[in-house]
Amino acid sequence: MSTLATRARLRRSVAPWLLLTPALVLLAILLLWPLVRVFLLSLQDYRLRNLIRGEDNWIGLANYATILSDGFLWQTVLPNTVGFAVVCVVVTILVGLVVALFLNSLSTTWRYLCTTAIMVAWAVPAITGTYVFVWLFDPLNGLVANTLGHLGIMEPGSWNWFTDRWAFYGIATLNVVYHGFPFIAVTLLAGVMIVPQELYEAAALDGAGAWRRFRHVTLPAIRPILAVCVILSTIWDFKVFTQIYLMPGGDGTNRSVMNLGVWSYTESFSQGMYGMGSAIAVLLTLLLLAISVAYMRTLMKEEEL
């Protein structure tokens, strides 16, 4: 009898893994092996000649030592990457949350119309959106420069937005937030809409105002969804590439605006140093993993309190 029970328990424990096996194999092929391959390349002085000849050139952790001892990483690339990502995540979440609350206050018809309108921004490809912002801030013929010229604030062509590090990332932030907030807003809207109205009514009877109802009712209810949005935004914004690379100077010609993604790309494909570029990509992946794990642990500790 015990043997039959053991076999039954074994079948129940194995069955889910058998069902997941095809998906796990596919993920391993599409995600795990490329990661392993990038890590192996990062341990080599792998250049174009090695790619053509099919030869390896193992140098161990020399690429990592070179990168971590380079002042350019600590003074320019890392501050650009981390600072830009933090600002984008915070602003995107705040804008998305405000828009979600606004959409929730509308009637059903207007909610559908407004949701459809903002999703157009999310549907626009990053390449198209970036070129739109490049046109808007063109120093000579852009809409912003011409508007400021008509107002007598600044003569068109007198200043290039894209050569200044702060202005460059200010424009990139507008671009990323504009493209990212619709997804956050719609996701948070789904969470806000399932909060029971009885909780709001009870809070109102206790004398709670709009802010206290949001803080003590809405925010705790949508915290799991908000956590997912923060993690996704963090991953997306730390690895932003297109919005930086396609802006004037963002392709590596202006080194003061480089982030980890662009630095990895230029080292690999512009300089032909694939091992160095792979090492930078591995560091970016480890940075993302560390931030995600730290955030999840903090969130789990808050749930336990």
PDB file of C-alpha atoms in Angstrom:
ATOM      1  CA  MET A   1       0.000   0.000   0.000  1.00  0.00           C
ATOM      2  CA  SER A   2       2.828   2.353   0.921  1.00  0.00           C
ATOM      3  CA  THR A   3       4.536   1.572  -2.393  1.00  0.00           C
ATOM      4  CA  LEU A   4       1.421   2.500  -4.346  1.00  0.00           C
ATOM      5  CA  ALA A   5       1.072   5.732  -2.375  1.00  0.00           C
ATOM      6  CA  THR A   6       4.741   6.579  -3.009  1.00  0.00           C
ATOM      7  CA  ARG A   7       4.329   5.958  -6.728  1.00  0.00           C
ATOM      8  CA  ALA A   8       1.191   8.115  -6.803  1.00  0.00           C
ATOM      9  CA  ARG A   9       3.002  10.974  -5.044  1.00  0.00           C
ATOM     10  CA  LEU A  10       5.935  10.583  -7.406  1.00  0.00           C
ATOM     11  CA  ARG A  11       3.660  10.779 -10.460  1.00  0.00           C
ATOM     12  CA  ARG A  12       1.966  13.881  -9.075  1.00  0.00           C
ATOM     13  CA  SER A  13       5.314  15.575  -8.466  1.00  0.00           C
ATOM     14  CA  VAL A  14       6.782  14.597 -11.829  1.00  0.00           C
ATOM     15  CA  ALA A  15       3.717  15.387 -13.958  1.00  0.00           C
ATOM     16  CA  PRO A  16       4.042  19.212 -13.740  1.00  0.00           C
ATOM     17  CA  TRP A  17       7.698  19.036 -14.761  1.00  0.00           C
ATOM     18  CA  LEU A  18       6.867  16.818 -17.711  1.00  0.00           C
ATOM     19  CA  LEU A  19       4.297  19.372 -18.850  1.00  0.00           C
ATOM     20  CA  LEU A  20       6.831  22.184 -18.444  1.00  0.00           C
ATOM     21  CA  THR A  21       9.652  20.325 -20.190  1.00  0.00           C
ATOM     22  CA  PRO A  22       8.965  21.619 -23.756  1.00  0.00           C
ATOM     23  CA  ALA A  23       8.825  25.223 -22.558  1.00  0.00           C
ATOM     24  CA  LEU A  24      11.949  24.812 -20.407  1.00  0.00           C
ATOM     25  CA  VAL A  25      13.866  23.251 -23.298  1.00  0.00           C
ATOM     26  CA  LEU A  26      12.813  26.116 -25.584  1.00  0.00           C
ATOM     27  CA  LEU A  27      13.861  28.715 -23.005  1.00  0.00           C
ATOM     28  CA  ALA A  28      17.193  26.973 -22.552  1.00  0.00           C
ATOM     29  CA  ILE A  29      17.828  27.067 -26.295  1.00  0.00           C
ATOM     30  CA  LEU A  30      16.693  30.659 -26.821  1.00  0.00           C
ATOM     31  CA  LEU A  31      17.948  32.246 -23.578  1.00  0.00           C
ATOM     32  CA  LEU A  32      20.335  30.096 -21.581  1.00  0.00           C
ATOM     33  CA  TRP A  33      22.716  29.068 -24.369  1.00  0.00           C
ATOM     34  CA  PRO A  34      23.160  32.642 -25.707  1.00  0.00           C
ATOM     35  CA  LEU A  35      23.953  33.778 -22.158  1.00  0.00           C
ATOM     36  CA  VAL A  36      26.506  31.001 -21.775  1.00  0.00           C
ATOM     37  CA  ARG A  37      27.996  31.871 -25.166  1.00  0.00           C
ATOM     38  CA  VAL A  38      28.326  35.553 -24.267  1.00  0.00           C
ATOM     39  CA  PHE A  39      30.016  34.641 -20.974  1.00  0.00           C
ATOM     40  CA  LEU A  40      32.485  32.355 -22.781  1.00  0.00           C
ATOM     41  CA  LEU A  41      33.282  35.138 -25.265  1.00  0.00           C
ATOM     42  CA  SER A  42      33.895  37.516 -22.367  1.00  0.00           C
ATOM     43  CA  LEU A  43      36.745  35.242 -21.218  1.00  0.00           C
ATOM     44  CA  GLN A  44      38.560  35.640 -24.542  1.00  0.00           C
ATOM     45  CA  ASP A  45      40.368  38.294 -26.531  1.00  0.00           C
ATOM     46  CA  TYR A  46      37.953  37.531 -29.355  1.00  0.00           C
ATOM     47  CA  ARG A  47      38.292  39.761 -32.412  1.00  0.00           C
ATOM     48  CA  LEU A  48      37.352  39.693 -36.080  1.00  0.00           C
ATOM     49  CA  ARG A  49      40.329  37.526 -36.978  1.00  0.00           C
ATOM     50  CA  ASN A  50      39.211  34.932 -34.426  1.00  0.00           C
ATOM     51  CA  LEU A  51      35.703  35.018 -35.866  1.00  0.00           C
ATOM     52  CA  ILE A  52      37.026  34.458 -39.413  1.00  0.00           C
ATOM     53  CA  ARG A  53      39.478  31.728 -38.446  1.00  0.00           C
ATOM     54  CA  GLY A  54      37.203  30.091 -35.874  1.00  0.00           C
ATOM     55  CA  GLU A  55      39.943  30.250 -33.255  1.00  0.00           C
ATOM     56  CA  ASP A  56      39.653  30.852 -29.518  1.00  0.00           C
ATOM     57  CA  ASN A  57      41.954  33.101 -27.514  1.00  0.00           C
ATOM     58  CA  TRP A  58      41.332  32.538 -23.806  1.00  0.00           C
ATOM     59  CA  ILE A  59      42.552  35.259 -21.452  1.00  0.00           C
ATOM     60  CA  GLY A  60      40.458  34.507 -18.360  1.00  0.00           C
ATOM     61  CA  LEU A  61      39.139  37.518 -16.452  1.00  0.00           C
ATOM     62  CA  ALA A  62      41.432  40.043 -18.152  1.00  0.00           C
ATOM     63  CA  ASN A  63      38.526  41.781 -19.920  1.00  0.00           C
ATOM     64  CA  TYR A  64      36.708  42.264 -16.622  1.00  0.00           C
ATOM     65  CA  ALA A  65      39.867  43.606 -14.981  1.00  0.00           C
ATOM     66  CA  THR A  66      40.323  46.092 -17.819  1.00  0.00           C
ATOM     67  CA  ILE A  67      36.719  47.289 -17.640  1.00  0.00           C
ATOM     68  CA  LEU A  68      36.552  47.562 -13.857  1.00  0.00           C
ATOM     69  CA  SER A  69      39.846  49.486 -13.725  1.00  0.00           C
ATOM     70  CA  ASP A  70      38.758  51.929 -16.436  1.00  0.00           C
ATOM     71  CA  GLY A  71      37.770  55.318 -15.044  1.00  0.00           C
ATOM     72  CA  PHE A  72      35.455  55.800 -18.019  1.00  0.00           C
ATOM     73  CA  LEU A  73      33.168  53.111 -16.543  1.00  0.00           C
ATOM     74  CA  TRP A  74      32.869  54.738 -13.118  1.00  0.00           C
ATOM     75  CA  GLN A  75      32.845  58.387 -14.170  1.00  0.00           C
ATOM     76  CA  THR A  76      30.680  58.258 -17.296  1.00  0.00           C
ATOM     77  CA  VAL A  77      29.117  54.966 -18.357  1.00  0.00           C
ATOM     78  CA  LEU A  78      27.807  53.679 -15.021  1.00  0.00           C
ATOM     79  CA  PRO A  79      26.407  57.050 -13.849  1.00  0.00           C
ATOM     80  CA  ASN A  80      24.705  57.467 -17.227  1.00  0.00           C
ATOM     81  CA  THR A  81      23.219  53.972 -17.100  1.00  0.00           C
ATOM     82  CA  VAL A  82      22.085  53.937 -13.469  1.00  0.00           C
ATOM     83  CA  GLY A  83      21.006  57.572 -13.212  1.00  0.00           C
ATOM     84  CA  PHE A  84      19.066  57.467 -16.464  1.00  0.00           C
ATOM     85  CA  ALA A  85      17.354  54.190 -15.553  1.00  0.00           C
ATOM     86  CA  VAL A  86      16.373  55.335 -12.052  1.00  0.00           C
ATOM     87  CA  VAL A  87      14.865  58.583 -13.343  1.00  0.00           C
ATOM     88  CA  CYS A  88      13.013  56.785 -16.149  1.00  0.00           C
ATOM     89  CA  VAL A  89      11.613  54.107 -13.815  1.00  0.00           C
ATOM     90  CA  VAL A  90      10.417  56.625 -11.223  1.00  0.00           C
ATOM     91  CA  VAL A  91       8.863  59.010 -13.755  1.00  0.00           C
ATOM     92  CA  THR A  92       7.305  56.210 -15.826  1.00  0.00           C
ATOM     93  CA  ILE A  93       5.710  54.585 -12.765  1.00  0.00           C
ATOM     94  CA  LEU A  94       4.421  57.921 -11.440  1.00  0.00           C
ATOM     95  CA  VAL A  95       2.984  58.983 -14.796  1.00  0.00           C
ATOM     96  CA  GLY A  96       1.493  55.531 -15.379  1.00  0.00           C
ATOM     97  CA  LEU A  97      -0.084  55.502 -11.913  1.00  0.00           C
ATOM     98  CA  VAL A  98      -1.589  58.979 -12.322  1.00  0.00           C
ATOM     99  CA  VAL A  99      -2.964  58.066 -15.749  1.00  0.00           C
ATOM    100  CA  ALA A 100      -4.382  54.794 -14.373  1.00  0.00           C
ATOM    101  CA  LEU A 101      -6.197  56.630 -11.584  1.00  0.00           C
ATOM    102  CA  PHE A 102      -7.497  59.172 -14.097  1.00  0.00           C
ATOM    103  CA  LEU A 103      -8.761  56.454 -16.442  1.00  0.00           C
ATOM    104  CA  ASN A 104     -10.453  54.696 -13.543  1.00  0.00           C
ATOM    105  CA  SER A 105     -12.414  57.860 -12.764  1.00  0.00           C
ATOM    106  CA  LEU A 106     -13.861  58.060 -16.292  1.00  0.00           C
ATOM    107  CA  SER A 107     -17.028  56.509 -17.623  1.00  0.00           C
ATOM    108  CA  THR A 108     -16.704  53.236 -19.524  1.00  0.00           C
ATOM    109  CA  THR A 109     -16.930  54.838 -22.982  1.00  0.00           C
ATOM    110  CA  TRP A 110     -14.374  57.546 -22.272  1.00  0.00           C
ATOM    111  CA  ARG A 111     -12.108  55.020 -20.573  1.00  0.00           C
ATOM    112  CA  TYR A 112     -12.022  52.867 -23.690  1.00  0.00           C
ATOM    113  CA  LEU A 113     -11.380  55.875 -25.929  1.00  0.00           C
ATOM    114  CA  CYS A 114      -8.588  57.269 -23.758  1.00  0.00           C
ATOM    115  CA  THR A 115      -7.006  53.855 -23.278  1.00  0.00           C
ATOM    116  CA  THR A 116      -6.974  53.303 -27.027  1.00  0.00           C
ATOM    117  CA  ALA A 117      -5.424  56.747 -27.557  1.00  0.00           C
ATOM    118  CA  ILE A 118      -2.548  56.233 -25.133  1.00  0.00           C
ATOM    119  CA  MET A 119      -1.861  52.726 -26.431  1.00  0.00           C
ATOM    120  CA  VAL A 120      -1.017  54.298 -29.782  1.00  0.00           C
ATOM    121  CA  ALA A 121       2.113  55.713 -28.132  1.00  0.00           C
ATOM    122  CA  TRP A 122       3.051  52.239 -26.889  1.00  0.00           C
ATOM    123  CA  ALA A 123       2.449  50.710 -30.330  1.00  0.00           C
ATOM    124  CA  VAL A 124       4.805  53.156 -32.062  1.00  0.00           C
ATOM    125  CA  PRO A 125       8.204  51.461 -32.634  1.00  0.00           C
ATOM    126  CA  ALA A 126      11.101  52.817 -30.594  1.00  0.00           C
ATOM    127  CA  ILE A 127      12.935  53.756 -33.807  1.00  0.00           C
ATOM    128  CA  THR A 128      10.054  55.908 -35.038  1.00  0.00           C
ATOM    129  CA  GLY A 129       9.516  57.525 -31.661  1.00  0.00           C
ATOM    130  CA  THR A 130      13.209  58.356 -31.339  1.00  0.00           C
ATOM    131  CA  TYR A 131      13.337  60.060 -34.726  1.00  0.00           C
ATOM    132  CA  VAL A 132      10.265  62.092 -33.759  1.00  0.00           C
ATOM    133  CA  PHE A 133      12.050  63.407 -30.658  1.00  0.00           C
ATOM    134  CA  VAL A 134      15.220  64.052 -32.666  1.00  0.00           C
ATOM    135  CA  TRP A 135      13.131  66.182 -35.055  1.00  0.00           C
ATOM    136  CA  LEU A 136      11.393  67.981 -32.177  1.00  0.00           C
ATOM    137  CA  PHE A 137      14.725  68.992 -30.626  1.00  0.00           C
ATOM    138  CA  ASP A 138      16.671  69.627 -33.812  1.00  0.00           C
ATOM    139  CA  PRO A 139      18.861  72.610 -32.896  1.00  0.00           C
ATOM    140  CA  LEU A 140      18.186  74.469 -36.142  1.00  0.00           C
ATOM    141  CA  ASN A 141      14.803  73.447 -37.549  1.00  0.00           C
ATOM    142  CA  GLY A 142      13.172  71.571 -34.672  1.00  0.00           C
ATOM    143  CA  LEU A 143       9.782  72.489 -33.264  1.00  0.00           C
ATOM    144  CA  VAL A 144      11.223  73.314 -29.827  1.00  0.00           C
ATOM    145  CA  ALA A 145      13.990  75.534 -31.222  1.00  0.00           C
ATOM    146  CA  ASN A 146      11.590  77.394 -33.526  1.00  0.00           C
ATOM    147  CA  THR A 147       9.052  77.869 -30.727  1.00  0.00           C
ATOM    148  CA  LEU A 148      11.693  79.240 -28.364  1.00  0.00           C
ATOM    149  CA  GLY A 149      12.924  81.479 -31.204  1.00  0.00           C
ATOM    150  CA  HIS A 150       9.449  82.925 -31.796  1.00  0.00           C
ATOM    151  CA  LEU A 151       9.134  83.589 -28.060  1.00  0.00           C
ATOM    152  CA  GLY A 152      12.469  85.394 -28.077  1.00  0.00           C
ATOM    153  CA  ILE A 153      14.007  83.006 -25.562  1.00  0.00           C
ATOM    154  CA  MET A 154      16.699  81.422 -27.713  1.00  0.00           C
ATOM    155  CA  GLU A 155      17.873  81.844 -31.287  1.00  0.00           C
ATOM    156  CA  PRO A 156      17.487  78.631 -33.352  1.00  0.00           C
ATOM    157  CA  GLY A 157      20.863  77.006 -33.959  1.00  0.00           C
ATOM    158  CA  SER A 158      22.559  78.809 -31.069  1.00  0.00           C
ATOM    159  CA  TRP A 159      22.721  75.678 -28.923  1.00  0.00           C
ATOM    160  CA  ASN A 160      22.823  71.969 -29.684  1.00  0.00           C
ATOM    161  CA  TRP A 161      20.710  69.943 -27.248  1.00  0.00           C
ATOM    162  CA  PHE A 162      22.460  66.702 -28.149  1.00  0.00           C
ATOM    163  CA  THR A 163      26.014  67.729 -27.315  1.00  0.00           C
ATOM    164  CA  ASP A 164      25.156  68.501 -23.691  1.00  0.00           C
ATOM    165  CA  ARG A 165      25.090  65.422 -21.462  1.00  0.00           C
ATOM    166  CA  TRP A 166      22.162  66.576 -19.289  1.00  0.00           C
ATOM    167  CA  ALA A 167      20.042  67.846 -22.182  1.00  0.00           C
ATOM    168  CA  PHE A 168      20.751  64.656 -24.158  1.00  0.00           C
ATOM    169  CA  TYR A 169      19.476  62.439 -21.351  1.00  0.00           C
ATOM    170  CA  GLY A 170      16.593  64.790 -20.658  1.00  0.00           C
ATOM    171  CA  ILE A 171      15.363  64.233 -24.219  1.00  0.00           C
ATOM    172  CA  ALA A 172      16.016  60.486 -23.934  1.00  0.00           C
ATOM    173  CA  THR A 173      14.011  60.404 -20.697  1.00  0.00           C
ATOM    174  CA  LEU A 174      11.037  62.098 -22.363  1.00  0.00           C
ATOM    175  CA  ASN A 175      11.266  59.560 -25.176  1.00  0.00           C
ATOM    176  CA  VAL A 176      11.444  56.510 -22.892  1.00  0.00           C
ATOM    177  CA  VAL A 177       8.684  57.715 -20.560  1.00  0.00           C
ATOM    178  CA  TYR A 178       6.421  58.607 -23.473  1.00  0.00           C
ATOM    179  CA  HIS A 179       6.882  55.145 -24.947  1.00  0.00           C
ATOM    180  CA  GLY A 180       6.683  53.257 -21.646  1.00  0.00           C
ATOM    181  CA  PHE A 181       3.923  54.820 -19.549  1.00  0.00           C
ATOM    182  CA  PRO A 182       0.924  53.401 -21.539  1.00  0.00           C
ATOM    183  CA  PHE A 183       1.811  49.807 -20.632  1.00  0.00           C
ATOM    184  CA  ILE A 184       2.263  50.744 -16.971  1.00  0.00           C
ATOM    185  CA  ALA A 185      -0.985  52.749 -16.956  1.00  0.00           C
ATOM    186  CA  VAL A 186      -3.093  49.975 -18.475  1.00  0.00           C
ATOM    187  CA  THR A 187      -1.535  47.334 -16.218  1.00  0.00           C
ATOM    188  CA  LEU A 188      -2.124  49.386 -13.078  1.00  0.00           C
ATOM    189  CA  LEU A 189      -5.620  50.262 -14.279  1.00  0.00           C
ATOM    190  CA  ALA A 190      -6.468  46.565 -14.262  1.00  0.00           C
ATOM    191  CA  GLY A 191      -5.336  46.387 -10.641  1.00  0.00           C
ATOM    192  CA  VAL A 192      -7.171  49.536  -9.578  1.00  0.00           C
ATOM    193  CA  MET A 193     -10.430  48.375 -11.149  1.00  0.00           C
ATOM    194  CA  ILE A 194     -10.563  45.161  -9.104  1.00  0.00           C
ATOM    195  CA  VAL A 195     -10.232  46.922  -5.732  1.00  0.00           C
ATOM    196  CA  PRO A 196     -13.599  46.381  -3.952  1.00  0.00           C
ATOM    197  CA  GLN A 197     -15.664  49.548  -3.736  1.00  0.00           C
ATOM    198  CA  GLU A 198     -16.733  48.549  -0.226  1.00  0.00           C
ATOM    199  CA  LEU A 199     -13.233  49.343   1.007  1.00  0.00           C
ATOM    200  CA  TYR A 200     -13.444  52.881  -0.347  1.00  0.00           C
ATOM    201  CA  GLU A 201     -16.898  53.330   1.158  1.00  0.00           C
ATOM    202  CA  ALA A 202     -15.725  52.098   4.553  1.00  0.00           C
ATOM    203  CA  ALA A 203     -12.709  54.403   4.432  1.00  0.00           C
ATOM    204  CA  ALA A 204     -14.925  57.355   3.490  1.00  0.00           C
ATOM    205  CA  LEU A 205     -17.227  56.598   6.417  1.00  0.00           C
ATOM    206  CA  ASP A 206     -14.194  56.682   8.700  1.00  0.00           C
ATOM    207  CA  GLY A 207     -13.431  60.173   7.447  1.00  0.00           C
ATOM    208  CA  ALA A 208     -10.546  59.293   5.133  1.00  0.00           C
ATOM    209  CA  GLY A 209      -9.898  61.781   2.352  1.00  0.00           C
ATOM    210  CA  ALA A 210      -8.812  61.018  -1.204  1.00  0.00           C
ATOM    211  CA  TRP A 211      -5.111  60.833  -0.326  1.00  0.00           C
ATOM    212  CA  ARG A 212      -5.644  58.545   2.666  1.00  0.00           C
ATOM    213  CA  ARG A 213      -7.947  56.288   0.639  1.00  0.00           C
ATOM    214  CA  PHE A 214      -5.254  56.017  -2.018  1.00  0.00           C
ATOM    215  CA  ARG A 215      -2.516  55.383   0.515  1.00  0.00           C
ATOM    216  CA  HIS A 216      -4.319  52.870   2.736  1.00  0.00           C
ATOM    217  CA  VAL A 217      -6.685  51.190   0.257  1.00  0.00           C
ATOM    218  CA  THR A 218      -5.541  51.530  -3.349  1.00  0.00           C
ATOM    219  CA  LEU A 219      -1.781  51.290  -2.881  1.00  0.00           C
ATOM    220  CA  PRO A 220      -1.757  48.112  -0.721  1.00  0.00           C
ATOM    221  CA  ALA A 221      -4.215  46.436  -3.111  1.00  0.00           C
ATOM    222  CA  ILE A 222      -2.139  47.085  -6.240  1.00  0.00           C
ATOM    223  CA  ARG A 223       1.280  46.586  -4.609  1.00  0.00           C
ATOM    224  CA  PRO A 224       1.946  43.167  -6.255  1.00  0.00           C
ATOM    225  CA  ILE A 225       1.092  44.573  -9.692  1.00  0.00           C
ATOM    226  CA  LEU A 226       3.116  47.690  -8.958  1.00  0.00           C
ATOM    227  CA  ALA A 227       6.094  45.513  -8.027  1.00  0.00           C
ATOM    228  CA  VAL A 228       5.919  43.689 -11.356  1.00  0.00           C
ATOM    229  CA  CYS A 229       5.719  47.025 -13.206  1.00  0.00           C
ATOM    230  CA  VAL A 230       8.762  48.345 -11.332  1.00  0.00           C
ATOM    231  CA  ILE A 231      10.812  45.238 -12.121  1.00  0.00           C
ATOM    232  CA  LEU A 232       9.836  45.276 -15.801  1.00  0.00           C
ATOM    233  CA  SER A 233      10.540  49.001 -16.103  1.00  0.00           C
ATOM    234  CA  THR A 234      13.905  48.526 -14.409  1.00  0.00           C
ATOM    235  CA  ILE A 235      14.903  45.793 -16.845  1.00  0.00           C
ATOM    236  CA  TRP A 236      13.708  47.785 -19.861  1.00  0.00           C
ATOM    237  CA  ASP A 237      15.272  51.092 -18.813  1.00  0.00           C
ATOM    238  CA  PHE A 238      18.651  49.695 -17.780  1.00  0.00           C
ATOM    239  CA  LYS A 239      19.107  48.084 -21.177  1.00  0.00           C
ATOM    240  CA  VAL A 240      17.828  50.990 -23.276  1.00  0.00           C
ATOM    241  CA  PHE A 241      19.781  51.017 -26.513  1.00  0.00           C
ATOM    242  CA  THR A 242      17.736  52.239 -29.473  1.00  0.00           C
ATOM    243  CA  GLN A 243      16.634  55.523 -27.884  1.00  0.00           C
ATOM    244  CA  ILE A 244      20.267  56.375 -27.083  1.00  0.00           C
ATOM    245  CA  TYR A 245      22.056  55.022 -30.131  1.00  0.00           C
ATOM    246  CA  LEU A 246      19.831  56.729 -32.712  1.00  0.00           C
ATOM    247  CA  MET A 247      20.137  60.202 -31.171  1.00  0.00           C
ATOM    248  CA  PRO A 248      22.903  62.455 -32.551  1.00  0.00           C
ATOM    249  CA  GLY A 249      26.126  61.518 -30.752  1.00  0.00           C
ATOM    250  CA  GLY A 250      24.559  58.497 -29.088  1.00  0.00           C
ATOM    251  CA  ASP A 251      26.284  56.043 -31.427  1.00  0.00           C
ATOM    252  CA  GLY A 252      29.593  56.478 -29.624  1.00  0.00           C
ATOM    253  CA  THR A 253      30.815  59.669 -31.286  1.00  0.00           C
ATOM    254  CA  ASN A 254      29.959  61.571 -28.084  1.00  0.00           C
ATOM    255  CA  ARG A 255      31.519  59.444 -25.366  1.00  0.00           C
ATOM    256  CA  SER A 256      30.054  61.556 -22.566  1.00  0.00           C
ATOM    257  CA  VAL A 257      26.569  60.130 -23.229  1.00  0.00           C
ATOM    258  CA  MET A 258      27.495  56.444 -23.489  1.00  0.00           C
ATOM    259  CA  ASN A 259      25.650  53.868 -21.393  1.00  0.00           C
ATOM    260  CA  LEU A 260      26.511  50.204 -20.873  1.00  0.00           C
ATOM    261  CA  GLY A 261      24.405  49.006 -23.803  1.00  0.00           C
ATOM    262  CA  VAL A 262      25.959  51.388 -26.322  1.00  0.00           C
ATOM    263  CA  TRP A 263      29.437  50.803 -24.915  1.00  0.00           C
ATOM    264  CA  SER A 264      29.027  47.050 -25.328  1.00  0.00           C
ATOM    265  CA  TYR A 265      27.783  47.497 -28.907  1.00  0.00           C
ATOM    266  CA  THR A 266      30.533  49.890 -29.979  1.00  0.00           C
ATOM    267  CA  GLU A 267      33.273  47.741 -28.455  1.00  0.00           C
ATOM    268  CA  SER A 268      31.900  44.667 -30.221  1.00  0.00           C
ATOM    269  CA  PHE A 269      30.856  45.905 -33.647  1.00  0.00           C
ATOM    270  CA  SER A 270      32.640  49.226 -34.116  1.00  0.00           C
ATOM    271  CA  GLN A 271      35.974  48.234 -32.580  1.00  0.00           C
ATOM    272  CA  GLY A 272      35.721  44.516 -33.383  1.00  0.00           C
ATOM    273  CA  MET A 273      36.539  43.585 -29.769  1.00  0.00           C
ATOM    274  CA  TYR A 274      33.835  40.993 -29.217  1.00  0.00           C
ATOM    275  CA  GLY A 275      35.329  39.677 -25.995  1.00  0.00           C
ATOM    276  CA  MET A 276      35.391  43.129 -24.403  1.00  0.00           C
ATOM    277  CA  GLY A 277      31.862  43.880 -25.592  1.00  0.00           C
ATOM    278  CA  SER A 278      30.636  40.560 -24.211  1.00  0.00           C
ATOM    279  CA  ALA A 279      32.213  41.304 -20.828  1.00  0.00           C
ATOM    280  CA  ILE A 280      30.368  44.644 -20.690  1.00  0.00           C
ATOM    281  CA  ALA A 281      27.117  42.841 -21.578  1.00  0.00           C
ATOM    282  CA  VAL A 282      27.711  40.322 -18.767  1.00  0.00           C
ATOM    283  CA  LEU A 283      28.268  43.149 -16.279  1.00  0.00           C
ATOM    284  CA  LEU A 284      25.014  44.770 -17.395  1.00  0.00           C
ATOM    285  CA  THR A 285      23.180  41.473 -16.923  1.00  0.00           C
ATOM    286  CA  LEU A 286      24.659  41.000 -13.445  1.00  0.00           C
ATOM    287  CA  LEU A 287      23.695  44.565 -12.523  1.00  0.00           C
ATOM    288  CA  LEU A 288      20.111  43.962 -13.620  1.00  0.00           C
ATOM    289  CA  LEU A 289      19.981  40.659 -11.744  1.00  0.00           C
ATOM    290  CA  ALA A 290      21.344  42.217  -8.546  1.00  0.00           C
ATOM    291  CA  ILE A 291      18.842  45.086  -8.637  1.00  0.00           C
ATOM    292  CA  SER A 292      15.899  42.765  -9.340  1.00  0.00           C
ATOM    293  CA  VAL A 293      16.869  40.337  -6.568  1.00  0.00           C
ATOM    294  CA  ALA A 294      17.408  43.172  -4.077  1.00  0.00           C
ATOM    295  CA  TYR A 295      14.046  44.695  -4.910  1.00  0.00           C
ATOM    296  CA  MET A 296      12.238  41.352  -4.640  1.00  0.00           C
ATOM    297  CA  ARG A 297      13.858  40.615  -1.259  1.00  0.00           C
ATOM    298  CA  THR A 298      12.852  44.036   0.043  1.00  0.00           C
ATOM    299  CA  LEU A 299       9.307  43.474  -1.188  1.00  0.00           C
ATOM    300  CA  MET A 300       9.099  40.037   0.429  1.00  0.00           C
ATOM    301  CA  LYS A 301      10.353  41.415   3.749  1.00  0.00           C
ATOM    302  CA  GLU A 302       7.651  44.093   3.640  1.00  0.00           C
ATOM    303  CA  GLU A 303       5.029  41.405   3.019  1.00  0.00           C
ATOM    304  CA  GLU A 304       6.241  39.473   6.076  1.00  0.00           C
ATOM    305  CA  LEU A 305       5.875  42.493   8.381  1.00  0.00           C
TER     306      LEU A 305
END
